[in-house]
Short mmCIF file of C-alpha atoms and ligand atoms in Angstrom, two decimals:
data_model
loop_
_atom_site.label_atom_id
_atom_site.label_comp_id
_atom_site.label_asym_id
_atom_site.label_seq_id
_atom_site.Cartn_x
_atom_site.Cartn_y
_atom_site.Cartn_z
CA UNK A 1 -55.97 47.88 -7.09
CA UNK A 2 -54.98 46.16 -10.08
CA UNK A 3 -53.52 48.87 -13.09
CA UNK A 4 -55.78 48.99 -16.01
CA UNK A 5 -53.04 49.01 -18.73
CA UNK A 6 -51.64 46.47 -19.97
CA UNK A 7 -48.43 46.47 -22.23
CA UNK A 8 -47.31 43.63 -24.39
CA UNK A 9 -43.34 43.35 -25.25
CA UNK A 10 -41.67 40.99 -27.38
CA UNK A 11 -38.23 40.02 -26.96
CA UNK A 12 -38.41 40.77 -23.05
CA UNK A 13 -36.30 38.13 -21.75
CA UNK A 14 -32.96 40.18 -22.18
CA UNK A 15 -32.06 43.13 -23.31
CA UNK A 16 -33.59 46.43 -24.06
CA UNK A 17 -37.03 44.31 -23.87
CA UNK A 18 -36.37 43.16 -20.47
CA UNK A 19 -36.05 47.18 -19.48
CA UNK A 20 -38.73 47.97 -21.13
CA UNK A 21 -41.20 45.14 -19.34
CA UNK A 22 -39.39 46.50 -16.33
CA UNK A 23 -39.83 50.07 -16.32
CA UNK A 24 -43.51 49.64 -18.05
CA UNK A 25 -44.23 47.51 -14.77
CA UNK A 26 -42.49 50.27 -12.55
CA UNK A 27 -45.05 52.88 -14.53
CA UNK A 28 -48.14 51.27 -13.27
CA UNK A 29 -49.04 48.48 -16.23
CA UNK A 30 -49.27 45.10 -16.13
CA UNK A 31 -46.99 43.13 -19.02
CA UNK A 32 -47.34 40.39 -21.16
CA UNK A 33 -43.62 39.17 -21.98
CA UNK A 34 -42.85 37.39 -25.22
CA UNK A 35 -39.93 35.87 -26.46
CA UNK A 36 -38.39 32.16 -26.48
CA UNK A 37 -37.14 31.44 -23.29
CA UNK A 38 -39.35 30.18 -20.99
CA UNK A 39 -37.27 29.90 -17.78
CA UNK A 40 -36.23 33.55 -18.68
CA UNK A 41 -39.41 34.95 -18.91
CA UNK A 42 -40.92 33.13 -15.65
CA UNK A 43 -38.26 34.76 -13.53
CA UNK A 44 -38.95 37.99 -14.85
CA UNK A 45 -42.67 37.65 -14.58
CA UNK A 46 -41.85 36.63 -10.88
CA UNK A 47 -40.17 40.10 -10.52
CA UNK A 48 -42.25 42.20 -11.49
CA UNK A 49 -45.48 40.36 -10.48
CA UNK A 50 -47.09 42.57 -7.18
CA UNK A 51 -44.34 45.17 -8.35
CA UNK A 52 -47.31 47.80 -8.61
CA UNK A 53 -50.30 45.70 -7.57
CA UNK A 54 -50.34 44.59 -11.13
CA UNK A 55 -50.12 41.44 -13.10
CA UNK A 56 -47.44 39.87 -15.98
CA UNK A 57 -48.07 36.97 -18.29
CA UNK A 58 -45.75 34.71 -19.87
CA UNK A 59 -46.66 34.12 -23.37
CA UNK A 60 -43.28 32.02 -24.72
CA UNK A 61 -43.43 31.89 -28.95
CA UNK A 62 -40.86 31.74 -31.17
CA UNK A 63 -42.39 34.20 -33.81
CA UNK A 64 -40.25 33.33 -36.70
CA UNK A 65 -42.66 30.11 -36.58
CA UNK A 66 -46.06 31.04 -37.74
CA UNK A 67 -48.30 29.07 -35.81
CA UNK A 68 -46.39 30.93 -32.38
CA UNK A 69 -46.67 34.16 -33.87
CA UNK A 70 -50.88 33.89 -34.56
CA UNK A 71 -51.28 33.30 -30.66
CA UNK A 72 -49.82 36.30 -30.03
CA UNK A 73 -51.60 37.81 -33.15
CA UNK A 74 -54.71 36.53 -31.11
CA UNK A 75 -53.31 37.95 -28.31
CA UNK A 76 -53.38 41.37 -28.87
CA UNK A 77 -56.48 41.13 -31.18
CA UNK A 78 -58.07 40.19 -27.65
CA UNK A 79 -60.63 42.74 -27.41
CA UNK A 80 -61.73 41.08 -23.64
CA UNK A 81 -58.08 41.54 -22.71
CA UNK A 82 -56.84 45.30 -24.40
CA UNK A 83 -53.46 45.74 -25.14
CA UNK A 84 -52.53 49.36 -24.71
CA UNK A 85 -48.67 49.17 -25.27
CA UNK A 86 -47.16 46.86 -27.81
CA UNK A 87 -43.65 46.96 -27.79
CA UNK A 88 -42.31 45.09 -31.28
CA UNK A 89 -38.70 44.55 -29.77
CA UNK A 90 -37.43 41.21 -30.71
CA UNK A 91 -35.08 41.44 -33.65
CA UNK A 92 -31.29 39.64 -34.07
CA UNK A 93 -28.94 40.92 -36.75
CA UNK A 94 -26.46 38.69 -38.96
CA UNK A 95 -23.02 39.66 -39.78
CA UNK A 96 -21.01 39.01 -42.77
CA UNK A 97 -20.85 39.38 -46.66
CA UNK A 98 -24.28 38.55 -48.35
CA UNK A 99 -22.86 36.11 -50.56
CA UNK A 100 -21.25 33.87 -48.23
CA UNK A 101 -24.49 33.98 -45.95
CA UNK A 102 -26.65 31.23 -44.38
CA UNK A 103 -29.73 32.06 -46.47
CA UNK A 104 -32.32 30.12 -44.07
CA UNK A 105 -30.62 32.40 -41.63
CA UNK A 106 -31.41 35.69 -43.41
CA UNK A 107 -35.49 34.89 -44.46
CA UNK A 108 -35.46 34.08 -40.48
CA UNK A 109 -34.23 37.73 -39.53
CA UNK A 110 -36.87 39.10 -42.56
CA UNK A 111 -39.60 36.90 -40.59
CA UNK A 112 -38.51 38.42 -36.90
CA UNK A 113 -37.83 42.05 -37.53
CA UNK A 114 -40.44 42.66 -40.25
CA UNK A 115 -42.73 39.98 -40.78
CA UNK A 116 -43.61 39.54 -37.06
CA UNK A 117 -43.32 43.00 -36.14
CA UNK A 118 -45.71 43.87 -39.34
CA UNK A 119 -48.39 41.54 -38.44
CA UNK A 120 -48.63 41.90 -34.53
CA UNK A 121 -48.66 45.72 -35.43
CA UNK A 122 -51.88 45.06 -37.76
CA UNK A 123 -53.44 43.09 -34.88
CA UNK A 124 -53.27 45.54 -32.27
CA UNK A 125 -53.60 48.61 -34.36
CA UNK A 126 -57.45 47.31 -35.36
CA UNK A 127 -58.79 46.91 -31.53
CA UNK A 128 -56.68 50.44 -30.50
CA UNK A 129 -58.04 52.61 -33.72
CA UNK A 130 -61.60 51.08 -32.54
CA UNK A 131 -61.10 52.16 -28.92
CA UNK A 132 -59.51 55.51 -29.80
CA UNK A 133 -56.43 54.94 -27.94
CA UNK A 134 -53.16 52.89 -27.11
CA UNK A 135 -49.77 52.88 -29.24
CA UNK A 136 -46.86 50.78 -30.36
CA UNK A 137 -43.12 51.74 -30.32
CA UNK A 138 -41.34 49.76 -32.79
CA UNK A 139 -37.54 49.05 -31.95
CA UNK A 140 -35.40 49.58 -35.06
CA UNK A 141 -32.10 50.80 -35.09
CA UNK A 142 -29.71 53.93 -36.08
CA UNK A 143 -28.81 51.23 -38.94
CA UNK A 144 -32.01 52.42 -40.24
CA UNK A 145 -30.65 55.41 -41.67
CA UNK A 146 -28.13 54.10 -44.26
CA UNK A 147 -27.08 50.50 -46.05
CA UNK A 148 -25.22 48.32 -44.31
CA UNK A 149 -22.13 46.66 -45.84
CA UNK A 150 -21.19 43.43 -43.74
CA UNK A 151 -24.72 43.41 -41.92
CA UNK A 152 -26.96 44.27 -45.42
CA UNK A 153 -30.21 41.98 -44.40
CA UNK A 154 -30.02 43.85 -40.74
CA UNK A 155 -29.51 47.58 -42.07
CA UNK A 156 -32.77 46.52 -44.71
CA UNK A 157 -35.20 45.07 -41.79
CA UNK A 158 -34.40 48.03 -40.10
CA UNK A 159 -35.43 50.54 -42.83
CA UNK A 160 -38.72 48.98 -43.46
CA UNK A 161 -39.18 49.44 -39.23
CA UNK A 162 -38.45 52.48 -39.94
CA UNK A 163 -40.06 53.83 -43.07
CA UNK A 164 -43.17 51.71 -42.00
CA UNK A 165 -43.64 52.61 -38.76
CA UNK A 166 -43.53 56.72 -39.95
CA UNK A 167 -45.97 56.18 -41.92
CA UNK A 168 -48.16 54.69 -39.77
CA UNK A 169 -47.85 57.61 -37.31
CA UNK A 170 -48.97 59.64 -39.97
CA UNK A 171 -51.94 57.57 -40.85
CA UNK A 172 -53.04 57.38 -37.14
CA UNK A 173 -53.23 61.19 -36.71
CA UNK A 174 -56.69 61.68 -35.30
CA UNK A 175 -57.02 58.73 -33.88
CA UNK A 176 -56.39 59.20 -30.83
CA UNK A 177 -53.20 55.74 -31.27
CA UNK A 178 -49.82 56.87 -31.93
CA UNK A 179 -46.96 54.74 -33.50
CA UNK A 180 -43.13 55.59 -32.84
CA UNK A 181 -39.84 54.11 -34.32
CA UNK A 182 -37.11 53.31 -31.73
CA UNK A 183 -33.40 53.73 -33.21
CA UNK A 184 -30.87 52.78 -30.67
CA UNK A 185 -27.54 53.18 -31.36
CA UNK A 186 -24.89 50.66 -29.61
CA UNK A 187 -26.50 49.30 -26.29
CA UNK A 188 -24.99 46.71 -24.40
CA UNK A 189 -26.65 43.93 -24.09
CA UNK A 190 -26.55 40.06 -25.58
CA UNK A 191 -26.98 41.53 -28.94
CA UNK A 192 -23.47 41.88 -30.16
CA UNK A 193 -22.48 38.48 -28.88
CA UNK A 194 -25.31 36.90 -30.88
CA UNK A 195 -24.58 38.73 -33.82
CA UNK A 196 -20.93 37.74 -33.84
CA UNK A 197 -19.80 41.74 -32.98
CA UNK A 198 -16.53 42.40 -31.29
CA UNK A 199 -17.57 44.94 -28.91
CA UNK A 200 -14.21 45.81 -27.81
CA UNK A 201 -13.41 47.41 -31.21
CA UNK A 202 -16.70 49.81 -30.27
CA UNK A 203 -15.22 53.16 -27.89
CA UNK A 204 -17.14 53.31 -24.57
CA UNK A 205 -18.37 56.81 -25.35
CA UNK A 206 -20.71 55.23 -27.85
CA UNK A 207 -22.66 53.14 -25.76
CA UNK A 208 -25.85 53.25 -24.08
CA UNK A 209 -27.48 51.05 -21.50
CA UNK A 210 -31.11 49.15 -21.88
CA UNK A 211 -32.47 51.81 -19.40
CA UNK A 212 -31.13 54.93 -20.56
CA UNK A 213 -32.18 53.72 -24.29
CA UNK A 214 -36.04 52.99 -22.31
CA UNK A 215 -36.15 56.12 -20.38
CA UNK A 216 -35.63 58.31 -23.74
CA UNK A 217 -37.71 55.80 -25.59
CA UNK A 218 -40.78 56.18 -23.38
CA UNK A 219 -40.54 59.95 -22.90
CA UNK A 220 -40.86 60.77 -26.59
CA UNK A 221 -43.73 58.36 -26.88
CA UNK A 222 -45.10 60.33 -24.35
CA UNK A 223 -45.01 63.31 -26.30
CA UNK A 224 -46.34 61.67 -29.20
CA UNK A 225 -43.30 61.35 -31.08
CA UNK A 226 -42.40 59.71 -34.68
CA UNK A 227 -38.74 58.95 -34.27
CA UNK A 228 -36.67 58.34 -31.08
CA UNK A 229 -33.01 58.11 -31.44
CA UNK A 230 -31.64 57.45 -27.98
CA UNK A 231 -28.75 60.14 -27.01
CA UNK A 232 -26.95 63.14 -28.45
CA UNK A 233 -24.46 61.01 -30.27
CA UNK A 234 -26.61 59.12 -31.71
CA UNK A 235 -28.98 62.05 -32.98
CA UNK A 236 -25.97 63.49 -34.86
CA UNK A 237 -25.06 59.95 -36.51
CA UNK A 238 -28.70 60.22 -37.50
CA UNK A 239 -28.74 63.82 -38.78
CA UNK A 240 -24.90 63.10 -40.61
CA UNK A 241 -26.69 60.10 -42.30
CA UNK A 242 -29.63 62.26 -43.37
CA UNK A 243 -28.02 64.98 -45.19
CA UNK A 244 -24.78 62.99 -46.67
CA UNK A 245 -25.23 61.52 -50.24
CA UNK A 246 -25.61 57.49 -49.61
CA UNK A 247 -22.49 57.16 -51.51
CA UNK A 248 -20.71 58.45 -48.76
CA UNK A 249 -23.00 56.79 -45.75
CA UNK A 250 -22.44 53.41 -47.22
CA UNK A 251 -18.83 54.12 -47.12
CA UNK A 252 -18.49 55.13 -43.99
CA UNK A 253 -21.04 52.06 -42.48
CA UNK A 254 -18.80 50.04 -44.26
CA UNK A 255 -15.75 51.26 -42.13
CA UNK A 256 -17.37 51.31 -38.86
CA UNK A 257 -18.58 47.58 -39.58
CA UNK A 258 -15.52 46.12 -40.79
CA UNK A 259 -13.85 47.24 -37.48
CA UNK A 260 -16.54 45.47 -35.16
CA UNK A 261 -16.48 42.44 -37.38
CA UNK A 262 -15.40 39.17 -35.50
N1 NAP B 1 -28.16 46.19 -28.65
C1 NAP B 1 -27.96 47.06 -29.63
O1 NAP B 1 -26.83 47.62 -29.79
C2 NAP B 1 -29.09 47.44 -30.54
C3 NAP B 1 -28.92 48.58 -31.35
C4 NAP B 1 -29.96 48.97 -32.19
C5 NAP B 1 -31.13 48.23 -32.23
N2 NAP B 1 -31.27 47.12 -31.44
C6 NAP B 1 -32.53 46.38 -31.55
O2 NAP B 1 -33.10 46.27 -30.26
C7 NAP B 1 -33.94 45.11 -30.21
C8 NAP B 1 -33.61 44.33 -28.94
O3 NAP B 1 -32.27 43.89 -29.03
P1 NAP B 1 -31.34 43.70 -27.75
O4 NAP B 1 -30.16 44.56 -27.94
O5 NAP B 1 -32.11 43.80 -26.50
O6 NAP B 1 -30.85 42.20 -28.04
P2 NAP B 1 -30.95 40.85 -27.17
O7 NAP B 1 -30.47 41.11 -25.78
O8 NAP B 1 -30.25 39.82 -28.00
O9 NAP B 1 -32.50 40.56 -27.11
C9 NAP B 1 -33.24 40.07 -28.21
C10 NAP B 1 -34.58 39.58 -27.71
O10 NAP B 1 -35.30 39.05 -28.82
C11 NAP B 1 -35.77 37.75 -28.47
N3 NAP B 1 -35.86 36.91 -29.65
C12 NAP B 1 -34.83 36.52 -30.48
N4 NAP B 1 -35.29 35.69 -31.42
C13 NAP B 1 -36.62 35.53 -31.18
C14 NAP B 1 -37.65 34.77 -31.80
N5 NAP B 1 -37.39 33.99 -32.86
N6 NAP B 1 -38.89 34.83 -31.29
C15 NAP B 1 -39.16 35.59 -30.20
N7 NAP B 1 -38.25 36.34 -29.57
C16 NAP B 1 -36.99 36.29 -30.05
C17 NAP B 1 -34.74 37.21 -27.47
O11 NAP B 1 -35.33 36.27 -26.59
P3 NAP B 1 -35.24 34.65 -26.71
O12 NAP B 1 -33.84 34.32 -27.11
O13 NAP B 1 -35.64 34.23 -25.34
O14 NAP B 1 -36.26 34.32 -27.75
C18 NAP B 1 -34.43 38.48 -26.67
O15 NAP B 1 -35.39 38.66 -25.66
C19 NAP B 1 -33.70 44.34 -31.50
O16 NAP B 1 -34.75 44.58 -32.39
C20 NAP B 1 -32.39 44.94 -32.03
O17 NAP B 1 -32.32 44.87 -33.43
C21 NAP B 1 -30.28 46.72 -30.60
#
């Protein structure tokens, strides 16, 4: 029998994404995969495909383009096709000082980890609300929690993710749809490399795996959860951030950025 929910996730040709489709498809629901790479997301789709009886679509968009990102709006507005689960996942971070930056290269990081992420949430939250049920976990970052010197446009997408998506959990209580913020810390995946972040000036103790960042992710949703930070490290970066004066945060961000700058 084929499973009756059905999770969307963008950005699920690598990465924590790619876990996610994974372990969604492992959980009993089929996926819709969305991200750029076509040949990337057909293998995956092949994988996972009779996994658990289930199905997985390939919906390739690059949703910094506008025209990509309505299909998918469409997508998940699809009231003949529900979306239970969207994962907003796809995000890229650039590195360097602000002034020096690429600025076509900063409004495209705005469009992918907010603008996309904003709208596709809007789209699915209106068909969920209606039904009384379904969720989305956004994927921000434990740069959420304090500027970001070297990486500023990043550290900023990442506090909208995460001041947004809050708020939204709030505003769905009683609704029977839930909204959670995901804020990895360092996981390793293609991220860093992308970014331009040496990786070997980051100490193994602080990093996490796309699995182990999915498996906490999707138990806290579970329990209804706001906020997710994957592992104990991480949750005490998080709570440090919260209580220092932003003075000092920035500082310190500053320092740890510096070090894994390329
Ligand atoms: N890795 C970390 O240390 C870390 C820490 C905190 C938060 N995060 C967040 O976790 C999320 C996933 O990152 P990751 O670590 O898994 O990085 P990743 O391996 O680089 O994966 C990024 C995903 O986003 C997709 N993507 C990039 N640009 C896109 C676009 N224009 N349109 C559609 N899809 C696009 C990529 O696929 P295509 O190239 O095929 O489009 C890929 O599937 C991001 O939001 C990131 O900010 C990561």
């Amino acid at each position: 029998m084929s499973p009756s929910k059905t999770a969307l996730v963008t950005g699920a040709s690598t990465g924590i994404g790619r876990a996610f489709a994974v372990e969604l498809a492992a959980r009993g629901y089929n996926v819709v995969v969305v991200a750029r790479d076509v040949v990337k997301l057909e293998a995956l789709a092949q994988e996972l495909k009779g996994s658990n009886g289930g199905d997985a679509e390939v919906l390739p968009a690059d949703l910094t383009d506008p025209d990509q990102l309505r299909v998918v709006e469409e997508r998940v507005a699809d009231t003949s096709r529900p979306i239970d689960l969207l994962v907003n996942n796809a995000g890229f971070a650039t590195m360097g000082r602000f002034a020096a930056s690429e600025i076509d290269r900063e409004i495209e990081e705005i469009s992918l980890n907010v603008v996309a992420l904003v709208r596709l949430s809007r789209a699915s939250l209106a068909p969920m609300v209606e039904r009384g049920s379904g969720g989305l976990i956004n994927v921000a970052s434990i740069a959420a929690f304090q500027p970001n010197p070297l990486n500023a446009t990043y550290g900023a997408t990442k506090a909208y993710v995460n001041s947004f998506s809050q708020a939204v959990h709030e505003e769905l209580k009683g609704t029977g749809v839930k909204c959670m913020v995901l804020c990895p810390g360092f996981t390793r995946t293609d991220f860093q490399a992308n970014a331009n972040i040496d990786s070997g000036e980051v100490p193994d103790f602080l990093w996490q795996t796309s699995e182990e960042v999915v498996a906490s992710a999707l138990r806290a949703y579970d329990r209804g959860r706001a906020v997710c930070v994957p592992g104990a490290l991480n949750t005490g970066v998080a709570a440090f951030t919260g209580f220092m004066p932003s003075g000092v945060t920035r500082r310190v961000a500053a320092m740890v950025i510096r070090r894994a700058e390329k």
